[in-house]
Short mmCIF file of N, CA, C and O in Angstrom, two decimals:
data_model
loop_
_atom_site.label_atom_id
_atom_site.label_comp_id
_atom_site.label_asym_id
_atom_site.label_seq_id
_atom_site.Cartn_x
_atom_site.Cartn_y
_atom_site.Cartn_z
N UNK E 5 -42.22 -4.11 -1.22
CA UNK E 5 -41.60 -5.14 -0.43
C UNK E 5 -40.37 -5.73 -1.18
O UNK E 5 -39.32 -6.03 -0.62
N UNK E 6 -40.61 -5.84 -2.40
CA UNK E 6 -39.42 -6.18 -3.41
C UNK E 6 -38.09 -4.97 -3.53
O UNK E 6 -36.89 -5.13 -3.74
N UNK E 7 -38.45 -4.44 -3.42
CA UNK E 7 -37.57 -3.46 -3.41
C UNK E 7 -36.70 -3.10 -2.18
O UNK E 7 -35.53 -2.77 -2.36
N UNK E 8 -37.22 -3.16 -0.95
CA UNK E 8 -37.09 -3.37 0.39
C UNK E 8 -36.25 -4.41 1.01
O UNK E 8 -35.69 -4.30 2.10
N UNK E 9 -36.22 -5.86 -0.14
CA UNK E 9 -35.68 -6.88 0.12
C UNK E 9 -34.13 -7.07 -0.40
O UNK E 9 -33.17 -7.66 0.10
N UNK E 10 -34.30 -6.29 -1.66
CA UNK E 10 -33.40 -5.87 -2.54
C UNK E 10 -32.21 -5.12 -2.08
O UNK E 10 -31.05 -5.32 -2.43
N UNK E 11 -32.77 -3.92 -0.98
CA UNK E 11 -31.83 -2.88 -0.77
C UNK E 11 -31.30 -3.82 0.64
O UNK E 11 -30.21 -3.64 1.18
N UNK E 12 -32.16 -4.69 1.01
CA UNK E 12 -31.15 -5.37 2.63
C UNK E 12 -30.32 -5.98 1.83
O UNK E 12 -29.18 -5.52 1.92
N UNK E 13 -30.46 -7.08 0.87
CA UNK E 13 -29.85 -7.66 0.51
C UNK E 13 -28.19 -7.34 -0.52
O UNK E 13 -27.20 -8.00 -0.82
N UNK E 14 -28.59 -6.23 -0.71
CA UNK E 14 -27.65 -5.18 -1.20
C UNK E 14 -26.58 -4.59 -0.07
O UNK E 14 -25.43 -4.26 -0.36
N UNK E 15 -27.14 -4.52 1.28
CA UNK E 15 -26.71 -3.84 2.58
C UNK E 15 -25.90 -4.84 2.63
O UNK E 15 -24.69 -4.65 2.45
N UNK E 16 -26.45 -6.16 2.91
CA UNK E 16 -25.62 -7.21 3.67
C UNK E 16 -24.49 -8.02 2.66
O UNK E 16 -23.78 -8.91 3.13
N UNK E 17 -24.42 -7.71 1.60
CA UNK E 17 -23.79 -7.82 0.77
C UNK E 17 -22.36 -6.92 0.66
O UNK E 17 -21.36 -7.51 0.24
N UNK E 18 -22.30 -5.83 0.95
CA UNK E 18 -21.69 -4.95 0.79
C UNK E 18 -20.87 -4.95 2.16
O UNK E 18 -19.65 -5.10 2.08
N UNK E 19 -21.22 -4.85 2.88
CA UNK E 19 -21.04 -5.29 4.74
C UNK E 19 -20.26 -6.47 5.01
O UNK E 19 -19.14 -6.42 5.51
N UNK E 20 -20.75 -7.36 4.73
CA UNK E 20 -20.14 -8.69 3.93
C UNK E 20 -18.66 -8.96 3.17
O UNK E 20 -17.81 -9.85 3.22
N UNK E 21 -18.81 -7.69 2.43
CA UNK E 21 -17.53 -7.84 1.20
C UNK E 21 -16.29 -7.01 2.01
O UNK E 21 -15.09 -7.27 1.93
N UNK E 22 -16.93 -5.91 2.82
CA UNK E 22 -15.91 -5.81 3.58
C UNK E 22 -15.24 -5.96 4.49
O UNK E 22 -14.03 -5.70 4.48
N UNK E 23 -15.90 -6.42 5.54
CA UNK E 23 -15.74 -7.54 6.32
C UNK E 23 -14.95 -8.74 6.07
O UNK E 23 -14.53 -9.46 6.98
N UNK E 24 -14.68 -9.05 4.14
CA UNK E 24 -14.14 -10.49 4.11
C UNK E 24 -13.10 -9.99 3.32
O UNK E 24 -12.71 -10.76 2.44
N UNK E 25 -12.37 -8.57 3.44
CA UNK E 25 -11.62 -8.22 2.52
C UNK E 25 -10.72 -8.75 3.52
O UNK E 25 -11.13 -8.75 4.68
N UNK E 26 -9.27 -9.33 3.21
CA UNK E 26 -8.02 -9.47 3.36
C UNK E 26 -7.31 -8.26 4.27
O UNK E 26 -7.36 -7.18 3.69
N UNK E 27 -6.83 -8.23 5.27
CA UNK E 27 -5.95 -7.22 6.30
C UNK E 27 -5.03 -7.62 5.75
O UNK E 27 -4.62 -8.78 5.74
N UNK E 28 -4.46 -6.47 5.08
CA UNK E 28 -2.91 -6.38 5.09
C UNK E 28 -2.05 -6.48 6.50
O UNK E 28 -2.30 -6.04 7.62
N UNK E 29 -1.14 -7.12 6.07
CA UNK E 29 -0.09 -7.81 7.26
C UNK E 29 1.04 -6.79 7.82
O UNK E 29 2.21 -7.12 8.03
N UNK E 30 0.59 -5.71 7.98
CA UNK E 30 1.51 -4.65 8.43
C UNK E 30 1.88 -4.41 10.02
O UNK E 30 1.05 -4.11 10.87
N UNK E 31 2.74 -4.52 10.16
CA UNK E 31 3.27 -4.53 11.71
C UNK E 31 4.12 -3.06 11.92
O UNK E 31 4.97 -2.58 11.16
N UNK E 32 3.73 -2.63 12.93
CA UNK E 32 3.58 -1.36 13.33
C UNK E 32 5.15 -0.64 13.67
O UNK E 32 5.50 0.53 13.80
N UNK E 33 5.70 -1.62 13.73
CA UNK E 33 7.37 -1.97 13.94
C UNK E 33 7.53 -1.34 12.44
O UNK E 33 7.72 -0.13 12.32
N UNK E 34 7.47 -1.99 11.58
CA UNK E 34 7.94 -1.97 10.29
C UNK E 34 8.28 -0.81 10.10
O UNK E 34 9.47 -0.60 9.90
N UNK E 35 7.28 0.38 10.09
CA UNK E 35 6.83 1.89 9.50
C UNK E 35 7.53 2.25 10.70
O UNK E 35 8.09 3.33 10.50
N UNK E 36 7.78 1.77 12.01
CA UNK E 36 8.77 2.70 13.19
C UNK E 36 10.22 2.22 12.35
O UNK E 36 11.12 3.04 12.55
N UNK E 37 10.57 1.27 11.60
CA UNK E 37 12.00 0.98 11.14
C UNK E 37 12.60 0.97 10.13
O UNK E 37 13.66 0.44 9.78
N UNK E 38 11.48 1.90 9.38
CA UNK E 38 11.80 2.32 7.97
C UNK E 38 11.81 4.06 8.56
O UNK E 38 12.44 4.51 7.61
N UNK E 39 11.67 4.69 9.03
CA UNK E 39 11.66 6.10 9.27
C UNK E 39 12.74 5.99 10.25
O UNK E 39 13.22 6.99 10.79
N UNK E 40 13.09 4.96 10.45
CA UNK E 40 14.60 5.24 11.60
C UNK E 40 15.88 4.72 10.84
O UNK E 40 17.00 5.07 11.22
N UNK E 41 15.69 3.76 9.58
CA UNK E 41 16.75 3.63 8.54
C UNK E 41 16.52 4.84 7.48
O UNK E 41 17.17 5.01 6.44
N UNK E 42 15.60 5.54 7.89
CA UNK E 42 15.40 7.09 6.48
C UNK E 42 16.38 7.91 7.36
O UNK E 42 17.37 8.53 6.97
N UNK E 43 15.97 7.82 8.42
CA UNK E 43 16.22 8.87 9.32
C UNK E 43 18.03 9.08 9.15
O UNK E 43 18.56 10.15 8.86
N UNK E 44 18.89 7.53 9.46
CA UNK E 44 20.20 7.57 9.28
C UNK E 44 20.99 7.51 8.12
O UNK E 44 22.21 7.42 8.01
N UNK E 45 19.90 7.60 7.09
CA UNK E 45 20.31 7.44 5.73
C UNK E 45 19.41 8.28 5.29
O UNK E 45 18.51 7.65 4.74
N UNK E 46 19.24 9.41 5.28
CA UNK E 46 18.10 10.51 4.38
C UNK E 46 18.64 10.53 2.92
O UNK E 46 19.62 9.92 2.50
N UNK E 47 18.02 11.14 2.42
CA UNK E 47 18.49 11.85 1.04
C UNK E 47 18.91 12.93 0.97
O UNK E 47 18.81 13.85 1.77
N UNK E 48 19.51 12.86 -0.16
CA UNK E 48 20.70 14.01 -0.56
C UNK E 48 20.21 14.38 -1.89
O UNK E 48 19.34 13.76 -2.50
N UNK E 49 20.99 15.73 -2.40
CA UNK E 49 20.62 16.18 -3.34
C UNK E 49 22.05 15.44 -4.34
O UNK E 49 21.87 15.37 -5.56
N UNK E 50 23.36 14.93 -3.78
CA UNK E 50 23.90 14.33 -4.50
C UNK E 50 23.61 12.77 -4.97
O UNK E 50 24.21 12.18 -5.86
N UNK E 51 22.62 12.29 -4.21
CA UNK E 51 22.49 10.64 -4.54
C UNK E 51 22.06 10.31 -6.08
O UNK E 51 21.22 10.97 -6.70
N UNK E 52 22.74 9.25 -6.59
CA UNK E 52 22.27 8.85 -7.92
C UNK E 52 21.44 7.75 -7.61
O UNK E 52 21.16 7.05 -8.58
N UNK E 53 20.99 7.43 -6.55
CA UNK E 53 19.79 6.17 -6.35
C UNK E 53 19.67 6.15 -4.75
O UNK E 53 20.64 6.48 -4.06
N UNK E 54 18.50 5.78 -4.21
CA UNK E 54 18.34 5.30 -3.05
C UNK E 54 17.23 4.55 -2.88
O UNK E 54 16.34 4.53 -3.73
N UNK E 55 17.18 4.01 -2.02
CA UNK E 55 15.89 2.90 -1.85
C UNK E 55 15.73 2.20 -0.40
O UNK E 55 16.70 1.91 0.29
N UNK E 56 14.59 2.01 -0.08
CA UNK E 56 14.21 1.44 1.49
C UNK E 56 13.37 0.34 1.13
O UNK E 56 12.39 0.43 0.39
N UNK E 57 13.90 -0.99 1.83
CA UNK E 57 13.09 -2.29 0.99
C UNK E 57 12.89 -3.08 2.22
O UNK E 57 13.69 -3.10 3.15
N UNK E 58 11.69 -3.80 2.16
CA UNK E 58 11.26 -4.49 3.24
C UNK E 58 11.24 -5.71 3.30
O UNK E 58 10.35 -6.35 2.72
N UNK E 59 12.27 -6.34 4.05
CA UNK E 59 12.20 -7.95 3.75
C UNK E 59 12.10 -8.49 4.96
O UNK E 59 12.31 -8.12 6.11
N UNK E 60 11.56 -9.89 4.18
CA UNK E 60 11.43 -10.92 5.52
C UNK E 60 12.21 -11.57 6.04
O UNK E 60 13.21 -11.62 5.32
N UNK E 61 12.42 -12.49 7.50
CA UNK E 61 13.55 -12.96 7.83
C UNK E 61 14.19 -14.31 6.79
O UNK E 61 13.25 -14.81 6.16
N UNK E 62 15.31 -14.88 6.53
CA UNK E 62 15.63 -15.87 5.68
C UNK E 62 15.11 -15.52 4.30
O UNK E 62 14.41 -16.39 3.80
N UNK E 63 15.33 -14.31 3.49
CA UNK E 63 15.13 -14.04 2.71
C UNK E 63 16.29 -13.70 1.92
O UNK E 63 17.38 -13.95 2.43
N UNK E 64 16.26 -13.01 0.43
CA UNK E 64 17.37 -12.55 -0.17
C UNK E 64 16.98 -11.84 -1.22
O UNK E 64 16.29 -12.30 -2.13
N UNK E 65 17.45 -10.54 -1.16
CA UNK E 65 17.00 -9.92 -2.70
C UNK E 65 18.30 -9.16 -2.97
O UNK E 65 19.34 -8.99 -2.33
N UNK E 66 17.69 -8.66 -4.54
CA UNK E 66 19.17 -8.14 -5.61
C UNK E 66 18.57 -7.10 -5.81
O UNK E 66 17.34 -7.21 -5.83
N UNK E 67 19.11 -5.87 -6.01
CA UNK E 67 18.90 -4.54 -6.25
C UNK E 67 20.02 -4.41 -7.69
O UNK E 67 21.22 -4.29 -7.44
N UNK E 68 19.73 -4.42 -8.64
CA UNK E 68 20.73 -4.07 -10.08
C UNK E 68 19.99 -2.94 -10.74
O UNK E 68 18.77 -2.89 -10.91
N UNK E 69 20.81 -2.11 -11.07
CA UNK E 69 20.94 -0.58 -11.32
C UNK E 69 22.20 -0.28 -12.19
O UNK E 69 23.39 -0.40 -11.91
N UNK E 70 21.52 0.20 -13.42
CA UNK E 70 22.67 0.52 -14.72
C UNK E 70 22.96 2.52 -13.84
O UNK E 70 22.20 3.46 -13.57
N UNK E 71 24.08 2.33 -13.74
CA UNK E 71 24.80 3.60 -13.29
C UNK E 71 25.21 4.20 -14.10
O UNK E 71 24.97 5.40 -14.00
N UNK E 72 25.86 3.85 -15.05
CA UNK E 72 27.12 3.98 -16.23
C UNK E 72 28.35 3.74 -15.11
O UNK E 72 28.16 3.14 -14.05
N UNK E 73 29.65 4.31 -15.51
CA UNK E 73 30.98 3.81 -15.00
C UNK E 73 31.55 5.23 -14.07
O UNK E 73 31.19 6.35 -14.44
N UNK E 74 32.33 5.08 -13.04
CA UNK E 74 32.87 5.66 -12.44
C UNK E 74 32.73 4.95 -11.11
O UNK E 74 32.31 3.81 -10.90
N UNK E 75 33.26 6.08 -10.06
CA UNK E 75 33.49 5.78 -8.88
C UNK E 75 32.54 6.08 -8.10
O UNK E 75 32.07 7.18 -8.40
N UNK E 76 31.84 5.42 -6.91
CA UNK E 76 30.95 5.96 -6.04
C UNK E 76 31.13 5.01 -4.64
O UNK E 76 31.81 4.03 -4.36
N UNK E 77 30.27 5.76 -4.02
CA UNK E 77 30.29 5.36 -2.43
C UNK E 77 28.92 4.94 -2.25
O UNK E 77 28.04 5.70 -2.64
N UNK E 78 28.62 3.81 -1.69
CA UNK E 78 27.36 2.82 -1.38
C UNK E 78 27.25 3.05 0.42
O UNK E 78 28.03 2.69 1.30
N UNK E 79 26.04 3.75 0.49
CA UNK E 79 25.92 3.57 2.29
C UNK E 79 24.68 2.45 2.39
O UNK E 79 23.97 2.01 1.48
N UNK E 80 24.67 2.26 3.31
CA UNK E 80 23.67 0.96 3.63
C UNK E 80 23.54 1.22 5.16
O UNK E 80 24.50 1.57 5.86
N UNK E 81 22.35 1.04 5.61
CA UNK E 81 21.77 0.71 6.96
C UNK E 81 20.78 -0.12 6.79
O UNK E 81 20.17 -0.18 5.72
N UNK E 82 20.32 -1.28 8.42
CA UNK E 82 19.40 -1.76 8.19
C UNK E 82 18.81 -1.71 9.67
O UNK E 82 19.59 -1.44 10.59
N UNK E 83 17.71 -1.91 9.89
CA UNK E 83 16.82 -1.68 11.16
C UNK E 83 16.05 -3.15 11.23
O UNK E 83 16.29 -3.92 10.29
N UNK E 84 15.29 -3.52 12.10
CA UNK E 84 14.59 -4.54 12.48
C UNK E 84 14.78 -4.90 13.89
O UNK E 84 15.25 -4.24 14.81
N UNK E 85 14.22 -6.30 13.84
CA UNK E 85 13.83 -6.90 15.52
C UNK E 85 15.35 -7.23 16.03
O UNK E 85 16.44 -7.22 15.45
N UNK E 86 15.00 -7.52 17.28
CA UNK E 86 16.18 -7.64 18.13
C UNK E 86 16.72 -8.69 17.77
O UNK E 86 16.04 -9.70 17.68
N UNK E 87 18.32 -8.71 17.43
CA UNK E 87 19.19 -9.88 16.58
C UNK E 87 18.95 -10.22 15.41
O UNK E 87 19.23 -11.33 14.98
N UNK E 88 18.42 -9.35 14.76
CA UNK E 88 18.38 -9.57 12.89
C UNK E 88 19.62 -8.93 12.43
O UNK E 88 20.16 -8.03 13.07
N UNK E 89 20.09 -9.41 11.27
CA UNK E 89 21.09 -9.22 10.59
C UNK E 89 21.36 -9.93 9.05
O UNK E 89 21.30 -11.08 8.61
N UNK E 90 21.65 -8.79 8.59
CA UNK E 90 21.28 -8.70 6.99
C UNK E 90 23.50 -8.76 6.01
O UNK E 90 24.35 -7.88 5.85
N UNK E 91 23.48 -9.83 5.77
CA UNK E 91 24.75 -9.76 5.14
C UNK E 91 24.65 -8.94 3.85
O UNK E 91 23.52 -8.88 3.35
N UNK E 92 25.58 -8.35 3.25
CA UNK E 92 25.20 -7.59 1.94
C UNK E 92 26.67 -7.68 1.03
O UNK E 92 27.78 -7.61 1.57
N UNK E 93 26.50 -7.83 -0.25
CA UNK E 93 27.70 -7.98 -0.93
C UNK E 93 27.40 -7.35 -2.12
O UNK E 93 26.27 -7.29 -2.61
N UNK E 94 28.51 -6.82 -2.61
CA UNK E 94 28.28 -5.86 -3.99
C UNK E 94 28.85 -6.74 -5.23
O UNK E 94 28.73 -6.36 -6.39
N UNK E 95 29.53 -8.05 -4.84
CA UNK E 95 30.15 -8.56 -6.15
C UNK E 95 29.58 -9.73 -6.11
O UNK E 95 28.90 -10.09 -5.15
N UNK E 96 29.85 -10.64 -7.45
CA UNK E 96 28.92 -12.36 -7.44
C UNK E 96 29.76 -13.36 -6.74
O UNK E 96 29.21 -14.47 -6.72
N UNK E 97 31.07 -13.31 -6.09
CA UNK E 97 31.74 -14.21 -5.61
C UNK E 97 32.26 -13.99 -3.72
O UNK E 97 33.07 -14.50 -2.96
N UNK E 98 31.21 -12.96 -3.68
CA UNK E 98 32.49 -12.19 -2.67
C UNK E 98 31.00 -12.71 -1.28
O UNK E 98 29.79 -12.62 -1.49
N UNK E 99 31.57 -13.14 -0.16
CA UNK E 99 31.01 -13.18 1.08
C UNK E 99 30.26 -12.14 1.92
O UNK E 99 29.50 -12.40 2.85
N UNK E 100 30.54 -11.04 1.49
CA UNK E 100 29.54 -10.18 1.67
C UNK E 100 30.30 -9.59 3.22
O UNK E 100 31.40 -10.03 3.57
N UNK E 101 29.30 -8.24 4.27
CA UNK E 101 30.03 -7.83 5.13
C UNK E 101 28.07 -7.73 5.91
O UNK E 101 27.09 -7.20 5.40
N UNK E 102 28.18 -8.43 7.18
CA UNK E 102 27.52 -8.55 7.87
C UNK E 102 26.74 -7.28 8.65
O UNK E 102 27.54 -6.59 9.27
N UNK E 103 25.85 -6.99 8.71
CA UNK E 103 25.38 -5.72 9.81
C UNK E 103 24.71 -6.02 10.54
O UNK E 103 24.29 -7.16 10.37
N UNK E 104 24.14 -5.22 11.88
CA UNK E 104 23.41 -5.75 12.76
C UNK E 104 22.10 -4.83 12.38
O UNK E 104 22.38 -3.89 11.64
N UNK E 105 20.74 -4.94 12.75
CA UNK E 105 19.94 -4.23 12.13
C UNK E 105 19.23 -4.00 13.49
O UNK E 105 18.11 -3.51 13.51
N UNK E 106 19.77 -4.29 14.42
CA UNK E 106 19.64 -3.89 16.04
C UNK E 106 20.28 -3.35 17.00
O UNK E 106 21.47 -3.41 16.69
N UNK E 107 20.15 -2.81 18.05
CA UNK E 107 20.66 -2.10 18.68
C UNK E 107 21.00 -0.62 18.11
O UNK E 107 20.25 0.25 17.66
N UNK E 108 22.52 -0.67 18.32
CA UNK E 108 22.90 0.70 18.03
C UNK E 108 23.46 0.63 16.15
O UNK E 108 24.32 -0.03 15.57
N UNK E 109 22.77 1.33 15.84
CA UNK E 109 23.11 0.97 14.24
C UNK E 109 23.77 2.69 13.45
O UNK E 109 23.45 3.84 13.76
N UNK E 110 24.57 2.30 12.57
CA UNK E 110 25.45 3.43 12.19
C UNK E 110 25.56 2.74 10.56
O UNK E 110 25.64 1.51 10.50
N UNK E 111 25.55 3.39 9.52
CA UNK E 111 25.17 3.29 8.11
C UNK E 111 27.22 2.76 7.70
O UNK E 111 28.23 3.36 8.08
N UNK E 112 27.15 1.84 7.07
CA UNK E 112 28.34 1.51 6.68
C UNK E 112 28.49 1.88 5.01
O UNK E 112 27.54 1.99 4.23
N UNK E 113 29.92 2.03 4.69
CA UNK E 113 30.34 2.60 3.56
C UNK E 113 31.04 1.82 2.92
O UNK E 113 31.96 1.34 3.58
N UNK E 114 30.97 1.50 1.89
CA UNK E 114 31.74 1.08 0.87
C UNK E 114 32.34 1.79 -0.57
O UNK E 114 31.36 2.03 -1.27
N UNK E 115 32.86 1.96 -0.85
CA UNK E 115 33.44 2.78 -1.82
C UNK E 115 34.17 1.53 -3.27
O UNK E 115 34.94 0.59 -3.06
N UNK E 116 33.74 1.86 -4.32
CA UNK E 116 33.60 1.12 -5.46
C UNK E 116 33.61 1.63 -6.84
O UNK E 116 33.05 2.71 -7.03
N UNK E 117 34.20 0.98 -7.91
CA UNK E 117 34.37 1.53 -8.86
C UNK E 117 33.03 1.18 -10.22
O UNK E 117 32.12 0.42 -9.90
N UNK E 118 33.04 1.45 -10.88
CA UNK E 118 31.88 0.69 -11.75
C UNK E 118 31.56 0.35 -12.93
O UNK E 118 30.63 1.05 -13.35
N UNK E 119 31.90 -0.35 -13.61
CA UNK E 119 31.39 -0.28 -15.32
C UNK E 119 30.60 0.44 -15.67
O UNK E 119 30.83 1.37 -16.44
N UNK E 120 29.53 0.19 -15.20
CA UNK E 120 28.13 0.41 -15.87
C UNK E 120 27.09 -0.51 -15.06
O UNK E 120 25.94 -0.37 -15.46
N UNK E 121 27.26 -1.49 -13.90
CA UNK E 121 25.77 -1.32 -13.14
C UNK E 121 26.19 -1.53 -11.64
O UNK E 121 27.35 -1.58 -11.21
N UNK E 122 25.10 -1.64 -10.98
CA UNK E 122 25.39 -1.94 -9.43
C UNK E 122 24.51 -3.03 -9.24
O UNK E 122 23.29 -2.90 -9.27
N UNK E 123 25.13 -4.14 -9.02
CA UNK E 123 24.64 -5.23 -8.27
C UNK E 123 24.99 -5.38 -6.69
O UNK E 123 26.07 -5.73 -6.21
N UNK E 124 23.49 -4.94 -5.85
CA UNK E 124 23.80 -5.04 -4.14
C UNK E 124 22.52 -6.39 -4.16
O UNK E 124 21.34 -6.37 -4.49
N UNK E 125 23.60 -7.74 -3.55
CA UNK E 125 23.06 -8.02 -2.62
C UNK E 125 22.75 -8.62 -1.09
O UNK E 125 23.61 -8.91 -0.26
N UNK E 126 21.36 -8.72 -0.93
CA UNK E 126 21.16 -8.53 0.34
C UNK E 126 20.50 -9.95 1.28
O UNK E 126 19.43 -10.41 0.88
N UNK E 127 20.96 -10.39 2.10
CA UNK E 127 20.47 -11.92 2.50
C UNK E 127 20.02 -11.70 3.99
O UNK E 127 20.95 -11.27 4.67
N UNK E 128 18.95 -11.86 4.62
CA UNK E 128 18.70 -11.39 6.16
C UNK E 128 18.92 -12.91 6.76
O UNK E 128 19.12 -13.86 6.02
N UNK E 129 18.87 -13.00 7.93
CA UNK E 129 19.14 -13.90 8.90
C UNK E 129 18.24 -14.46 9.01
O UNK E 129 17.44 -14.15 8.13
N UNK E 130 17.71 -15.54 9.98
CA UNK E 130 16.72 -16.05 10.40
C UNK E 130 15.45 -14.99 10.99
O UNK E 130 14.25 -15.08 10.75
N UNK E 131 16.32 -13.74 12.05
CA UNK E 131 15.20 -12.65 12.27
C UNK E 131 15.08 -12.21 11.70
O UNK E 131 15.79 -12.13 10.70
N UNK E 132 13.73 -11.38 12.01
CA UNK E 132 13.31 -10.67 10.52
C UNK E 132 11.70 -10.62 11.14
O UNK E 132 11.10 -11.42 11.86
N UNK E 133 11.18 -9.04 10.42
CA UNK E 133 11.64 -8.38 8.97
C UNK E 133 12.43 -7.39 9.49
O UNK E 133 12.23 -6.81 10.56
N UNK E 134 13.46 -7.18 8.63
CA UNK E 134 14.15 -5.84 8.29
C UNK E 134 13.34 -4.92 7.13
O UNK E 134 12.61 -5.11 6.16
N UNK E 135 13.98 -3.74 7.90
CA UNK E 135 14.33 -2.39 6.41
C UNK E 135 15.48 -2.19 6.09
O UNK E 135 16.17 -1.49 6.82
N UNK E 136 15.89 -2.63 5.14
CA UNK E 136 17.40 -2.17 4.24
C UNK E 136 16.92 -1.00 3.39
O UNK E 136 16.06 -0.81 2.53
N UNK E 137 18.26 0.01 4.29
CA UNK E 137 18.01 1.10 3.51
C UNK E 137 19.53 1.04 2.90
O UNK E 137 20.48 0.57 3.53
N UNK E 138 19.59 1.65 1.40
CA UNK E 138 20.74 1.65 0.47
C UNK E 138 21.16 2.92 -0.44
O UNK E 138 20.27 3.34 -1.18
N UNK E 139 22.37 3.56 -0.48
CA UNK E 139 22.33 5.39 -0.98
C UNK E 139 23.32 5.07 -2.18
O UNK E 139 24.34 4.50 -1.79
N UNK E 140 23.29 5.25 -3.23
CA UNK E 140 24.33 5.14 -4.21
C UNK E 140 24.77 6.73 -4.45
O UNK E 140 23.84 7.44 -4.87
N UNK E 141 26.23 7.49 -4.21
CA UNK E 141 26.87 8.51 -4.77
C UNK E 141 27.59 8.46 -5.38
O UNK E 141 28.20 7.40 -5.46
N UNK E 142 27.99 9.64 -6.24
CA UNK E 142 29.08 9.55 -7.07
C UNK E 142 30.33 9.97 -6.22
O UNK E 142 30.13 10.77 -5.31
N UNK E 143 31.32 9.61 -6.40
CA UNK E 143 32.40 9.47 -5.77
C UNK E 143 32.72 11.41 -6.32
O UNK E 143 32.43 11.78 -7.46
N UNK E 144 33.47 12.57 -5.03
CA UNK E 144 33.65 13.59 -6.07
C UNK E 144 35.04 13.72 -5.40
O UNK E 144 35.46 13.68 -4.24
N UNK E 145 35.71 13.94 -6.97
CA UNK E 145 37.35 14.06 -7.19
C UNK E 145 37.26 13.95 -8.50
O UNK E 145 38.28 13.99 -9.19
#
């Protein structure tokens, strides 16, 4: 009987623990708008960095990356809910260049020279979440 009491109590325990585990907060959107910013921004066999990052609305993050120096071309796309928009700037003083991360979206280019790192960053709007997707190349000439 002890033993019997042991193994329910073991059952309901276990049943219990998972039942009270935490759901990750994943919205089904997200994973449709990260495979549609991969999709317009894939990888290349020339990229020296790329990355797909998931942020929330009224947010802001920095992507810094030691490159070494030369010239390269920065593509950027971003995806999300209807009327989100993600400003993005590559220097510490500069206002940055706005995208829409809705509707009809097309990967914008910037072309830049470099010391030695890449500072992109990225500020979303009130909507949100976005996927910022970001391609660093070397410039060839």
């Amino acid at each position: 009987m002890l033993h019997t009491t042991a193994a329910l109590i073991l059952v309901a325990a276990v049943v219990w623990w998972i039942r009270a585990a935490p759901r990750p907060a994943t919205d089904a959107r997200v994973a449709e708008w990260r495979g549609s910013a991969e999709q317009l921004l894939p990888d290349t066999g020339r990229q020296e960095m790329a990355a797909s990052v998931a942020l929330a609305a009224g947010t802001s993050h920095e992507e810094v990356a030691d490159v070494g120096g030369g010239d390269f071309t920065v593509s950027v796309v971003c995806a999300g809910a209807e009327g989100s928009r993600v400003r993005v700037s590559l220097a510490e003083n500069e206002s940055g260049r706005g995208l829409a991360c809705s509707g009809d979206r097309t990967p914008e280019m910037f072309s830049l020279g470099l010391a030695d790192e890449l500072h992109l960053r990225i500020a979303v709007d009130d909507a949100g979440p976005v996927i910022f997707r970001y391609k660093l190349e070397r410039s060839l000439g």
